[in-house]
Coordinates of C-alpha atoms and ligand atoms in Angstrom, one line a residue:
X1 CA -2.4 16.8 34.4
X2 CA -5.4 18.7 33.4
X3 CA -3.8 21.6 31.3
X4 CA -1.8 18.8 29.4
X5 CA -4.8 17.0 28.8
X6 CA -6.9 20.1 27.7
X7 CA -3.7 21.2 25.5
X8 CA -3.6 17.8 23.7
X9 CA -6.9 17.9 22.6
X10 CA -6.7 21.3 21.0
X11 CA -3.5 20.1 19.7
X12 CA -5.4 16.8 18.3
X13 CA -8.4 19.1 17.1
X14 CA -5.8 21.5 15.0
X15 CA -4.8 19.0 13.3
X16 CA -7.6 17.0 12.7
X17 CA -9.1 19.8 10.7
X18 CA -5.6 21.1 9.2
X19 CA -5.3 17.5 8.2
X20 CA -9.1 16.9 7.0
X21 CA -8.5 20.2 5.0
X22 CA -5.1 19.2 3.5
X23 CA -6.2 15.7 2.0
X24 CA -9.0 17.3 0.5
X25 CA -6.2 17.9 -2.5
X26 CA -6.5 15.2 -4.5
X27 CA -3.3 14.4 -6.6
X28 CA -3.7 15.2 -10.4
X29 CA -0.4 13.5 -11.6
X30 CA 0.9 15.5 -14.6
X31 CA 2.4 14.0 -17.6
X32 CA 5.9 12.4 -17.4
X33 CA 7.9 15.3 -16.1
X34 CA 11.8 16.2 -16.8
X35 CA 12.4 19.5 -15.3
X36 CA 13.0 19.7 -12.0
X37 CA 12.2 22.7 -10.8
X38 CA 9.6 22.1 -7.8
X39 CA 10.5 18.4 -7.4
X40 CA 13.9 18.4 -5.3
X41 CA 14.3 15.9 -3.1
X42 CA 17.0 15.3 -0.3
X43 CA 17.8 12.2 1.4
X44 CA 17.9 12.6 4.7
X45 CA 20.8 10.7 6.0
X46 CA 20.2 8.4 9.1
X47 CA 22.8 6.6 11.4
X48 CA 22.2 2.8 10.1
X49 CA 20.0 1.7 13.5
X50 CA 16.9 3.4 11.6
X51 CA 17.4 1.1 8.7
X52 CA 20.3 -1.2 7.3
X53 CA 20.6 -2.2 11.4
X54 CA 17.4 -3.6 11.0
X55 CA 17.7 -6.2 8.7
X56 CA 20.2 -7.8 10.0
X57 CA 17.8 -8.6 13.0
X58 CA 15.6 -10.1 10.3
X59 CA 15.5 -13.7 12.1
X60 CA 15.0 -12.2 15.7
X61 CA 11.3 -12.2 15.2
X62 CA 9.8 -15.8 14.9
X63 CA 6.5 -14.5 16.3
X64 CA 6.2 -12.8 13.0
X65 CA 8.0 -14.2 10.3
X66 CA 11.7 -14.8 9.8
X67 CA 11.6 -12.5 6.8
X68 CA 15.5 -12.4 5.7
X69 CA 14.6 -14.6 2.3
X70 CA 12.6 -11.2 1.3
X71 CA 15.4 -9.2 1.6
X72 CA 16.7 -10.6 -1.4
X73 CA 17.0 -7.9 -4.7
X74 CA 17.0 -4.6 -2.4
X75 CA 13.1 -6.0 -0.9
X76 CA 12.2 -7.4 -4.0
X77 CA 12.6 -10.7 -2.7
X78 CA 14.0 -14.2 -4.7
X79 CA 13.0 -14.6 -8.1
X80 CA 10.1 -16.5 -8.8
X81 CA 12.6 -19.1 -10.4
X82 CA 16.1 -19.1 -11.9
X83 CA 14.6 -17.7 -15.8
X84 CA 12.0 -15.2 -14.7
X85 CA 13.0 -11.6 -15.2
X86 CA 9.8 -9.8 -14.0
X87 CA 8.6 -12.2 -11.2
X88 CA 9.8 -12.4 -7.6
X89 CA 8.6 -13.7 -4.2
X90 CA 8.0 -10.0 -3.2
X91 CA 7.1 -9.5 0.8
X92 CA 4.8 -6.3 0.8
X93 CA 6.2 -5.6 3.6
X94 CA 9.5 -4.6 2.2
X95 CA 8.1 -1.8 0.1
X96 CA 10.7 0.2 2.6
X97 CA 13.5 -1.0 1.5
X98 CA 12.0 -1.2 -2.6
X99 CA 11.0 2.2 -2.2
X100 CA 14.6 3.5 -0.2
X101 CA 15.9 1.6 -3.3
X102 CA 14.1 3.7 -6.4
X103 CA 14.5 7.0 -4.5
X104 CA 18.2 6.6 -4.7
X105 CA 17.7 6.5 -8.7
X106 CA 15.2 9.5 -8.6
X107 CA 16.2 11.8 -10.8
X108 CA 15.9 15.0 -9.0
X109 CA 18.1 14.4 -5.8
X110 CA 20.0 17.2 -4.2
X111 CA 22.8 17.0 -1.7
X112 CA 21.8 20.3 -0.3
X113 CA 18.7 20.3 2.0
X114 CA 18.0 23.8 1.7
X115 CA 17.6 23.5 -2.2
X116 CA 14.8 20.6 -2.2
X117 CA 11.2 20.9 -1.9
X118 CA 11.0 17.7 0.0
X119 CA 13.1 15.7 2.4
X120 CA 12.3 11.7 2.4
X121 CA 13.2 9.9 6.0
X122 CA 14.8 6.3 4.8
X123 CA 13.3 4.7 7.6
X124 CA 12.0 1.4 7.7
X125 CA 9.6 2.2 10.5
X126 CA 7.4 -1.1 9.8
X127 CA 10.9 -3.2 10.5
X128 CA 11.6 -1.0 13.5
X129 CA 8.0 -2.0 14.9
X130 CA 9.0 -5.3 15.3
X131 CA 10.5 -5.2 18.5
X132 CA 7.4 -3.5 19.7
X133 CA 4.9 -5.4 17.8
X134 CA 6.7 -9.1 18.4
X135 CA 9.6 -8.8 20.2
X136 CA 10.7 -7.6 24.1
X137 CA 9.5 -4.2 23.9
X138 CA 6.2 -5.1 23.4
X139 CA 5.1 -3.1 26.7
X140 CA 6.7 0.4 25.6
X141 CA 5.5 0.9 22.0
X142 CA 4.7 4.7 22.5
X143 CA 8.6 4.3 22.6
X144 CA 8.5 3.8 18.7
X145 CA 9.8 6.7 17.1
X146 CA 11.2 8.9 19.9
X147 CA 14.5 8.1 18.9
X148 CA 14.1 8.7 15.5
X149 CA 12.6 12.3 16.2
X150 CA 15.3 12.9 18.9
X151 CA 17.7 12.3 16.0
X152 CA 15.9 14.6 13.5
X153 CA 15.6 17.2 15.7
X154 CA 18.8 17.4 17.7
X155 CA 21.2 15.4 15.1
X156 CA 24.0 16.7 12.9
X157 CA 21.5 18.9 11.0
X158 CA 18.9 20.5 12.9
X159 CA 18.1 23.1 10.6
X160 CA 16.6 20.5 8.0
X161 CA 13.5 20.2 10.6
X162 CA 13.6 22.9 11.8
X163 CA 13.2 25.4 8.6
X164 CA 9.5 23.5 8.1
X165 CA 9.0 21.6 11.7
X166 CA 8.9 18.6 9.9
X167 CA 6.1 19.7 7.3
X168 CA 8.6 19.0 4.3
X169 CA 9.5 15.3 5.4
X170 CA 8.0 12.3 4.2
X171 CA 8.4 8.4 5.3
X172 CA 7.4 5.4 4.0
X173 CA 5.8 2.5 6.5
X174 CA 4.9 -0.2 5.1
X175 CA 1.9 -1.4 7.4
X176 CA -1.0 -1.1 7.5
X177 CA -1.5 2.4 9.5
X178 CA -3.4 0.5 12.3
X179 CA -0.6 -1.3 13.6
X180 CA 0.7 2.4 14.3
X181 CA -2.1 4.0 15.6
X182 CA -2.3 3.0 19.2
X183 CA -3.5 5.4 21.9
X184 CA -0.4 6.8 23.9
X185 CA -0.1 4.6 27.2
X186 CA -2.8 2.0 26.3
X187 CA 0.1 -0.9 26.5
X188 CA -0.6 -3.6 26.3
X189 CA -4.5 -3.2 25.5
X190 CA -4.0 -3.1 22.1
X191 CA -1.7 -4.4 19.0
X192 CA 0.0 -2.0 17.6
X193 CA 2.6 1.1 18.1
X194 CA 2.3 4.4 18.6
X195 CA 3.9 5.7 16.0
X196 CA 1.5 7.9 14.2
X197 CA -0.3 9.4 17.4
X198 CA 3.2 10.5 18.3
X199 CA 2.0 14.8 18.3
X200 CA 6.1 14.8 17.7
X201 CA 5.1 13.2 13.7
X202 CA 1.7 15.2 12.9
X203 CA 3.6 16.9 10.6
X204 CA 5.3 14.4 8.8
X205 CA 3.8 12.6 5.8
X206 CA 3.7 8.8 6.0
X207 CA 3.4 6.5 2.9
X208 CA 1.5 3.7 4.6
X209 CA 0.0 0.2 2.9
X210 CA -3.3 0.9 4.5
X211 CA -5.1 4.2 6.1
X212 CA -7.0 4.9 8.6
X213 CA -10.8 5.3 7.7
X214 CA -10.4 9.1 8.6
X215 CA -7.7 12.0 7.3
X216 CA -5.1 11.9 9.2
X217 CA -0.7 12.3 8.1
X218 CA -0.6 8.9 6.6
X219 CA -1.6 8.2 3.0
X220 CA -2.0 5.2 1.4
X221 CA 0.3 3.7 -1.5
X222 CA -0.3 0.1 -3.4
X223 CA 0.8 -3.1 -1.6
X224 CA 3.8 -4.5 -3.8
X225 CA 2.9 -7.3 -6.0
X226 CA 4.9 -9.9 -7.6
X227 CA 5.7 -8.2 -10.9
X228 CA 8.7 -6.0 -11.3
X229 CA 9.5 -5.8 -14.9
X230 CA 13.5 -4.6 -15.8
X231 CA 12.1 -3.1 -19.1
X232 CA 9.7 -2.1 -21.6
X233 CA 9.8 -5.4 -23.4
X234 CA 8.6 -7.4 -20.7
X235 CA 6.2 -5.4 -19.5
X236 CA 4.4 -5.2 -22.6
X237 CA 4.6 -9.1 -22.8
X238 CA 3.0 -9.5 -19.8
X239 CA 0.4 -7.1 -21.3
X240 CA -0.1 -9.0 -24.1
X241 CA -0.6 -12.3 -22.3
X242 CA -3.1 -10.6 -19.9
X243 CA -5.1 -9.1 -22.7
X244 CA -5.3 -12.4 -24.9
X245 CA -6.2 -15.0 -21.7
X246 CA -8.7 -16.7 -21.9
X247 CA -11.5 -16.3 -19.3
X248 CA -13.2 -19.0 -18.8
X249 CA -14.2 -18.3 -14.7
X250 CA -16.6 -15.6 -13.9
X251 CA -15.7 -14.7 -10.6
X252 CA -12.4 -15.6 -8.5
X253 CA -11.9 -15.7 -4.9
X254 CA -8.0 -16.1 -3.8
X255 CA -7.9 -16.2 0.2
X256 CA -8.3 -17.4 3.2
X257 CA -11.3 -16.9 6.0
X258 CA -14.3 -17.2 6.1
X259 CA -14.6 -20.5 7.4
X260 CA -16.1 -19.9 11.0
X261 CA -20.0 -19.7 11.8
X262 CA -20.1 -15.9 12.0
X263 CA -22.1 -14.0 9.2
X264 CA -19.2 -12.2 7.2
X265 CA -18.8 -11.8 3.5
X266 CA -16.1 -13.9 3.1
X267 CA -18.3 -16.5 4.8
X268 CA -21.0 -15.5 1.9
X269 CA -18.6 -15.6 -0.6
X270 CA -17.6 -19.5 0.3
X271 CA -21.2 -20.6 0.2
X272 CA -22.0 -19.0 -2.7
X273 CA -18.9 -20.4 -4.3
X274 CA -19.6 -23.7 -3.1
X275 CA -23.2 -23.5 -4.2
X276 CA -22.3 -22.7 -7.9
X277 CA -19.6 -24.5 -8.6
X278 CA -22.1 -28.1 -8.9
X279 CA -24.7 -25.7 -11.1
X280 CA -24.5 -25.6 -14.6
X281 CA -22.7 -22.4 -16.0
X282 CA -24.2 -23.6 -19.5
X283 CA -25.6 -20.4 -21.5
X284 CA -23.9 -17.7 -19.5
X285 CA -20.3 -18.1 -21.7
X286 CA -18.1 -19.4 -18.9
X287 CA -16.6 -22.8 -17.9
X288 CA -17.2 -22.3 -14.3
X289 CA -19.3 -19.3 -12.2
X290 CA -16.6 -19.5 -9.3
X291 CA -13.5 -20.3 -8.8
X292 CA -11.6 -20.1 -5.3
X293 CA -8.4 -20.2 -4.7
X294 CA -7.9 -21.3 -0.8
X295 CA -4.6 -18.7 0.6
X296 CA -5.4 -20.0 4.1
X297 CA -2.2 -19.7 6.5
X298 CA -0.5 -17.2 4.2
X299 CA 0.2 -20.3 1.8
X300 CA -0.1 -17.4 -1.0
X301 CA 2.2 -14.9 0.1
X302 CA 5.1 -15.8 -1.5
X303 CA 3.7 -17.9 -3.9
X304 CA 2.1 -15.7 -6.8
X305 CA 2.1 -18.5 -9.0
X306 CA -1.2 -20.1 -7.4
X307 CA -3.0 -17.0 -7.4
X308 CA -2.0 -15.4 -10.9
X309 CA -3.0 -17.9 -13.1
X310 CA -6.5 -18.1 -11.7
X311 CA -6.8 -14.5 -12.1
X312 CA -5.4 -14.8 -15.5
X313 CA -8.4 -16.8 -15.9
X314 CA -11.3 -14.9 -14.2
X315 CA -13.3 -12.1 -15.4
X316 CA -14.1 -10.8 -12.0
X317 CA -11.9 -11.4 -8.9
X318 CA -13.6 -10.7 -5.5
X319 CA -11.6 -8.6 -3.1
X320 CA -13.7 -8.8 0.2
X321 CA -12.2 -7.5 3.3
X322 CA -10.7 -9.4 6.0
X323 CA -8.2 -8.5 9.5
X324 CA -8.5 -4.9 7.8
X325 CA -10.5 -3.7 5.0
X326 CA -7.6 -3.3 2.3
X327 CA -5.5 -6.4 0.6
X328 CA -2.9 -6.8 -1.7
X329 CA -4.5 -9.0 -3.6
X330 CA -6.5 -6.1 -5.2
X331 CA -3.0 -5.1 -6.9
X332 CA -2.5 -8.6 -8.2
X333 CA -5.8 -8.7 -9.9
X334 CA -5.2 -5.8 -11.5
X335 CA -2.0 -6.8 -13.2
X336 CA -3.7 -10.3 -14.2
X337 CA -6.8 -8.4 -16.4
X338 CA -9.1 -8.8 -13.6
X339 CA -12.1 -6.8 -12.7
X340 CA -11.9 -5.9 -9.1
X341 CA -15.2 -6.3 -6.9
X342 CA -15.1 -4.6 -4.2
X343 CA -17.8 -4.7 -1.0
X344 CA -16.8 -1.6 1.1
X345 CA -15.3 1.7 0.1
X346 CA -12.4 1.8 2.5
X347 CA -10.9 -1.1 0.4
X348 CA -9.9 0.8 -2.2
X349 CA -11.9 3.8 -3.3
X350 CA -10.9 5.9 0.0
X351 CA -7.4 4.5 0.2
X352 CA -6.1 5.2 -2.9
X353 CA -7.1 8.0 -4.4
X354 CA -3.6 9.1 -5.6
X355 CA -3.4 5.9 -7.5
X356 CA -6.4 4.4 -8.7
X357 CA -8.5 8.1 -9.1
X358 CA -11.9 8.0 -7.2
X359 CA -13.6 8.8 -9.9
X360 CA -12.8 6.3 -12.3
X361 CA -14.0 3.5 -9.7
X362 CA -17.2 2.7 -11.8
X363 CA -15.2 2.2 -14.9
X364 CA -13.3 -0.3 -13.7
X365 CA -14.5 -2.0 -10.8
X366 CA -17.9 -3.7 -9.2
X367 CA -19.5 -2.8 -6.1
X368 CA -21.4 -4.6 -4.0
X369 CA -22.2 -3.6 -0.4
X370 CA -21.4 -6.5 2.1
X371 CA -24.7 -5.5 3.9
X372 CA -26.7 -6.7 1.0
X373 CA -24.5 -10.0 0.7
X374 CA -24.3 -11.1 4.2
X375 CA -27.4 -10.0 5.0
X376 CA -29.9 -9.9 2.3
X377 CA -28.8 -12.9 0.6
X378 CA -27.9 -10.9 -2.9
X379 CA -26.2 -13.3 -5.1
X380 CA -22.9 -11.9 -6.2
X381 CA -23.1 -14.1 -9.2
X382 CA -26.7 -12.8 -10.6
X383 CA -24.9 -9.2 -10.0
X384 CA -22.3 -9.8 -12.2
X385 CA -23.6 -12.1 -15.1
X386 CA -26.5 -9.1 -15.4
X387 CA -23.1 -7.1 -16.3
X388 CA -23.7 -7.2 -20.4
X389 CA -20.1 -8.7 -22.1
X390 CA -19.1 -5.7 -23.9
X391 CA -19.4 -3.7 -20.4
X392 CA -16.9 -6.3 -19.1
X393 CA -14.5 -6.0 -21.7
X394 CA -14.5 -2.3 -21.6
X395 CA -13.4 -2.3 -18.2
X396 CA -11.0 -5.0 -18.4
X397 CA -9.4 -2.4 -20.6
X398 CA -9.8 0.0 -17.9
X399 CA -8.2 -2.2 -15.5
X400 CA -5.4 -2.7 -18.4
X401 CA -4.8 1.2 -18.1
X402 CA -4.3 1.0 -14.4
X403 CA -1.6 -1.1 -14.7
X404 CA 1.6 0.9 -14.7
X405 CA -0.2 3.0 -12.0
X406 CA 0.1 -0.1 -9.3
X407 CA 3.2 -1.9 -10.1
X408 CA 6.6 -1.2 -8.4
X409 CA 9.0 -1.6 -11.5
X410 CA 11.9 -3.1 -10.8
X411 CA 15.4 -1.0 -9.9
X412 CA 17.7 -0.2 -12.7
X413 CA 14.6 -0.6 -15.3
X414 CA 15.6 0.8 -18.6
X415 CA 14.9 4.1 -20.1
X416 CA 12.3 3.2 -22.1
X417 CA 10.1 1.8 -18.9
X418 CA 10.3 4.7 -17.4
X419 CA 8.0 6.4 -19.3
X420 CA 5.0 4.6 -18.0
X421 CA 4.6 6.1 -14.7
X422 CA 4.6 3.2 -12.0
X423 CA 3.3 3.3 -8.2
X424 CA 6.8 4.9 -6.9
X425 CA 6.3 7.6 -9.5
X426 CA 3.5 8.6 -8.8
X427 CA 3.9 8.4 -4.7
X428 CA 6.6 10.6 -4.7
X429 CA 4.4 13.1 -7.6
X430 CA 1.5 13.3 -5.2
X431 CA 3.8 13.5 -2.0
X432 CA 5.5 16.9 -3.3
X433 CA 2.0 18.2 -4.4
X434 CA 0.9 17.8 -0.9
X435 CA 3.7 19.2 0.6
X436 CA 3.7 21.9 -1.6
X437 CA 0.0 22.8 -1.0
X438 CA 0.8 22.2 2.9
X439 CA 3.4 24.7 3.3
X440 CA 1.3 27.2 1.0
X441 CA -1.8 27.0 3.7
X442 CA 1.3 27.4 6.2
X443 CA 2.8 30.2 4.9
X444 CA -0.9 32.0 4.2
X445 CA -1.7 31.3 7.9
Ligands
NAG501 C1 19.1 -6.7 16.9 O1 18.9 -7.8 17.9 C2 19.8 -7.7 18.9 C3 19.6 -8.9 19.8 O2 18.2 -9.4 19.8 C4 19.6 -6.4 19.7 O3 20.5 -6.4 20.8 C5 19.8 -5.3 18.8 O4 19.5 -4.1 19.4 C6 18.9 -5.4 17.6 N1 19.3 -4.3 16.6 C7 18.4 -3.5 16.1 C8 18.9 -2.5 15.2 O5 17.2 -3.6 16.4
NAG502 C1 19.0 -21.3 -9.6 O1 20.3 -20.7 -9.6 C2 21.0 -20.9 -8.5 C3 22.3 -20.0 -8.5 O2 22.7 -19.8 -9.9 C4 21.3 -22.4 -8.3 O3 22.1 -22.6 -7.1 C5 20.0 -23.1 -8.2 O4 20.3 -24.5 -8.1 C6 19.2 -22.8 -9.4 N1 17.9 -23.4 -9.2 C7 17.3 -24.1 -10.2 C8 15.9 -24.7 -9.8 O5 17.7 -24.3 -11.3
NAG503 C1 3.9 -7.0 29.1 O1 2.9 -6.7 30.1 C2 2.1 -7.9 30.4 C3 1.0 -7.4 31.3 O2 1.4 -6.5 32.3 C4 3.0 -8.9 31.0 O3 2.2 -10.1 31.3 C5 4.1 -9.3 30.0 O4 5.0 -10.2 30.6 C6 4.9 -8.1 29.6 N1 5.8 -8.5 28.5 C7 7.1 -8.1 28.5 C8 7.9 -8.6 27.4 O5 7.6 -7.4 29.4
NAG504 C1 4.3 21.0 13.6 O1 4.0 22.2 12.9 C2 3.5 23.3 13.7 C3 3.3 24.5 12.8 O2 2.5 24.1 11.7 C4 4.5 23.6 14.8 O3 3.9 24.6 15.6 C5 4.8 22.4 15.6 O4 5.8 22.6 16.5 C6 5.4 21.3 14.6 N1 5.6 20.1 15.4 C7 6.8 19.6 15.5 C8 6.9 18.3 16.3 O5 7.8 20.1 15.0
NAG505 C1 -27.6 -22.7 -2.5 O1 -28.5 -23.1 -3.6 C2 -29.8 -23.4 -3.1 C3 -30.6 -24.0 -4.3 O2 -30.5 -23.2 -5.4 C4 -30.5 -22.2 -2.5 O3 -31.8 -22.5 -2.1 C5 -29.6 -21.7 -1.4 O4 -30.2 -20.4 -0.9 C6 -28.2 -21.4 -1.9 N1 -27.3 -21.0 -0.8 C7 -26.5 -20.0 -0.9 C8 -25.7 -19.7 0.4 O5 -26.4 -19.3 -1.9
NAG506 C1 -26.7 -26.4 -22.2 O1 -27.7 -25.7 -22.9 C2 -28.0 -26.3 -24.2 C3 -29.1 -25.5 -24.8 O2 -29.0 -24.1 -24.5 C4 -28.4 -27.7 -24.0 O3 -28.7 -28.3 -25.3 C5 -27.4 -28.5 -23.3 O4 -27.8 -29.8 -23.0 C6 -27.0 -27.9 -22.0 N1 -25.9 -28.6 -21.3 C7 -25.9 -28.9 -20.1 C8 -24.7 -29.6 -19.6 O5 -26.9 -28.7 -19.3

C-alpha cells in the first residue's frame, strides 16, 4: 500500500505542475481561418454504449430529470414555439450531443488518425454519469470512465492513444467539473464521479461547463443558451433588437435562492431588491432600480422567454453565485445587451478565459466582491447608478461584441454565419492550441 500511495502523489504532483504550467497559455484566437494545416481533427469512433446508447435511457433517471424532450434538434431541444427560427428550449446539459453535432460539420475532419493534430472522444460523459450520479451505480462511481479508457486503449485502434498516451484527445462533459471530481474510493461521501481524478484521463483535455477553482485537464466552455440562429439574417435581427431595447430597469436579478436566514449574496441581493423596488427611481433615468425575476425550482430552465425579456430590459443583470460559482444565466445576459455583474472571480473571469478574454473583464462587466455585499452592507444599487451613462453604454457595446463568442449557432447555419466565430469555434481553436503547445513541452522534455 505505501509505495502506491507515495507513487500517486508524485504522479498527482507531476501533473499538477505540468498542468499549472500548460493553462498558463492563454488562447489567442486568430482571425477566421481556412487552411488547415495544423487543425486536423479525427473523430474517434466509439461503440454506441459511450453515446447514442445513452439517450435512449433518457427516462431512466427520474431523480434527475427525464430529459428526452431536450433531445430534440441533435441537443438543441424543441423550439421555443412553432415560428421561431433562432429560439429553442435548449438543456445546457446537452452541449454533448450540440457539440458531437457541429464537429461532424467541422471543416477540417480527417479519416486518418495519424494525419490530425487532434482526436475528439464523442462521449457524452455527463449522460454516462447518470447511472452513477442518480441511478443504481451510485456506490461505484470511480467506475466512471474505466470502460471508456479500456476501450481507448485496448479497442480496434490502439495506436491512436498510444502515439500521444492520450495527450492529443479531447472530450466534451457537460457538467460542471465538480460532479467529476470525487476522490477515488470516497463512495458514497460525496456527490459526484470520479471521472476526472481517474490518473488513466490526466492527459486528456475535457471541455467542461464549469472548472475547478485550480488548473487541472478540464477547461471551461459557455453553458448553451437559448439562441441558436440558422443564419446571418437572424442573428443580426436579434442584434438589432438588443441594441434598440429600451432599458428601463437598472439592475436584474433572474433566479432562485436566497430565501433562507443564512448571510449569502443572493440573500443580499433579495433585500436589496425588495427594499428599492417601493423607493422612488425618479432622477436616476430608470423606471425601476430592480427587477427580479424569481427562477425558483428550475421554473426557468426551459423557459427563456421569462428571463429574456427582463434582460432585454435591464441595464445591469446580477449574476451572483449559487450551488457552484458559475451559471448559465451569465450567457443569457449577454445575448440580451446586459451588463454582467459579477461578485467572485471564479464566475467568470477564471473560467473562461478562452472565451470572454481576462483582460477585457473591466470593459464589459461590474464587480463587486460578495464580502462587501453580505457583509459590509455595500449597496449594489449606489455602485452601479455612480457608473456615468456613457460608461454604460460603452460597455453594453462591449457586451454586444461578445456575442458571437458565447452563442452555440445552430447546425447547418449558412455560410454567411459562419464567419462570426461562435463558442464551438472558438473551443475547438483553443483546444488544438493547447494541444499543440502540450505536445511541444512533451517533445522538449
Ligand atoms: C439503459 O437502462 C437499462 C435499464 O435500466 C440498462 O440495462 C442499460 O444498461 C442502460 N443502457 C445504458 C447505455 O446505460
Ligand atoms: C406546432 O407544430 C406541430 C407540428 O407541426 C403541431 O403538432 C402543433 O400543434 C403546433 N403547435 C402550435 C402551438 O401551433
Ligand atoms: C449505497 O451505499 C449506501 C451506504 O452504504 C447504502 O445505504 C445504499 O443502499 C447503497 N445504494 C445502492 C444503490 O447500492
Ligand atoms: C500520460 O502521459 C505520460 C507522458 O506525458 C505517460 O507517461 C502516461 O503513461 C500517460 N498516461 C496514460 C494513462 O496514458
Ligand atoms: C432598506 O432601507 C432602509 C431605509 O432606507 C435601510 O435602513 C435598510 O438598511 C435597507 N435594508 C437593506 C437590506 O438594504
Ligand atoms: C421626481 O422629481 C421631480 C423633480 O426632480 C419632482 O418634480 C417629482 O415630483 C418627482 N416625482 C416623484 C414621483 O417623486
Amino acid at each position: 500500500m505505501q509505495p502506491l500511495m507515495t507513487k500517486n502523489f508524485i504522479t498527482l504532483l507531476f501533473y499538477f505542475v505540468f498542468c499549472l504550467f500548460t493553462l498558463s497559455v492563454t488562447c489567442r484566437d486568430s482571425d477566421l481561418e481556412t487552411d488547415c494545416t495544423n487543425r486536423w481533427i479525427h473523430i474517434r469512433r466509439l461503440p454506441p454504449q459511450f453515446n447514442l446508447d445513452l439517450l435512449s435511457n433518457c427516462s431512466e433517471y427520474p431523480l434527475f430529470d427525464d430529459f428526452c424532450p431536450y433531445l430534440a434538434n441533435h441537443g438543441l431541444g424543441k423550439k421555443t414555439h412553432n415560428k421561431s427560427h433562432s429560439w429553442y428550449r435548449t438543456d445546457p446539459f446537452m452541449l454533448e450531443l450540440i457539440f458531437h453535432r457541429r464537429m461532424l460539420e467541422y471543416p477540417c475532419l480527417t479519416s486518418d488518425p495519424s494525419l490530425a493534430n487532434a482526436i475528439y472522444v464523442p462521449y457524452y460523459g455527463g449522460l454516462d454519469s447518470l447511472r452513477f450520479l442518480y441511478g443504481p451505480e451510485v456506490n461505484s462511481s470511480y467506475q466512471h470512465g474505466l470502460d471508456l479508457y479500456e476501450y481507448l486503449v485496448h479497442g480496434d485502434l490502439p495506436d491512436v492513444w498510444s502515439r500521444h498516451y492520450g495527450h492529443d484527445h479531447f472530450m466534451v462533459m457537460a457538467r460542471p467539473a465538480w460532479d467529476f471530481s470525487q476522490p477515488l474510493n470516497s463512495d458514497p461521501l460525496y456527490f459526484g464521479t470520479s471521472f476526472l481524478e481517474l490518473p488513466e484521463f490526466y492527459n486528456v483535455t475535457a471541455l467542461t461547463l464549469e472548472g475547478r477553482a485550480y488548473p487541472w485537464q478540464e477547461q471551461a466552455i459557455p453553458y448553451p443558451t437559448s439562441f441558436h440562429p440558422p443564419n446571418l439574417a437572424f442573428f443580426e435581427s436579434w442584434v438589432n433588437r438588443v441594441r434598440r431595447s429600451r432599458r428601463t430597469a437598472l439592475m436584474l436579478f433572474a433566479g432562485g435562492g436566497g430565501i433562507s436566514a443564512n448571510p449569502n449574496v443572493r440573500r443580499s441581493i433579495r433585500l436589496e431588491c425588495d427594499n428599492v423596488t417601493s423607493l422612488s427611481a425618479n432622477g436616476t433615468g430608470y423606471d425601476k432600480l430592480c427587477d427580479f425575476v424569481d427562477c425558483s425550482n428550475g421554473v426557468c430552465q426551459h423557459d427563456p422567454i421569462r428571463f429574456m425579456k427582463p434582460m432585454l430590459q435591464a441595464s445591469f443583470c446580477l449574476q451572483p453565485p449559487g450551488d457552484t460559482p458559475t451559471r448559465r444565466s451569465t450567457f443569457d445576459g449577454i445575448l440580451a445587451g446586459c451588463i454582467p455583474v459579477f461578485f467572485e472571480d471564479l464566475s467568470a473571469k477564471k473560467q473562461y478565459g478562452w472565451h470572454l478574454p481576462e483582460e477585457k473583464y473591466e470593459e464589459f462587466s461590474v464587480f463587486i466582491s460578495k464580502e462587501d455585499v453580505v457583509f459590509k452592507g455595500l449597496s449594489i444599487v449606489d455602485v452601479l447608478t455612480s457608473i456615468p451613462r456613457s460608461q454604460v453604454r460603452r460597455m453594453r457595446e462591449k457586451v454586444l461584441e461578445m456575442m458571437p463568442r458565447v452563442m452555440y449557432i445552430k447546425h447547418g447555419s449558412s455560410l454567411g454565419l459562419r464567419t462570426k466565430k461562435d463558442a464551438f469555434d472558438i473551443a475547438v481553436e483553443c483546444t488544438l492550441e493547447r494541444i499543440k503547445s502540450r505536445l511541444q513541452e512533451i517533445a522538449a522534455q
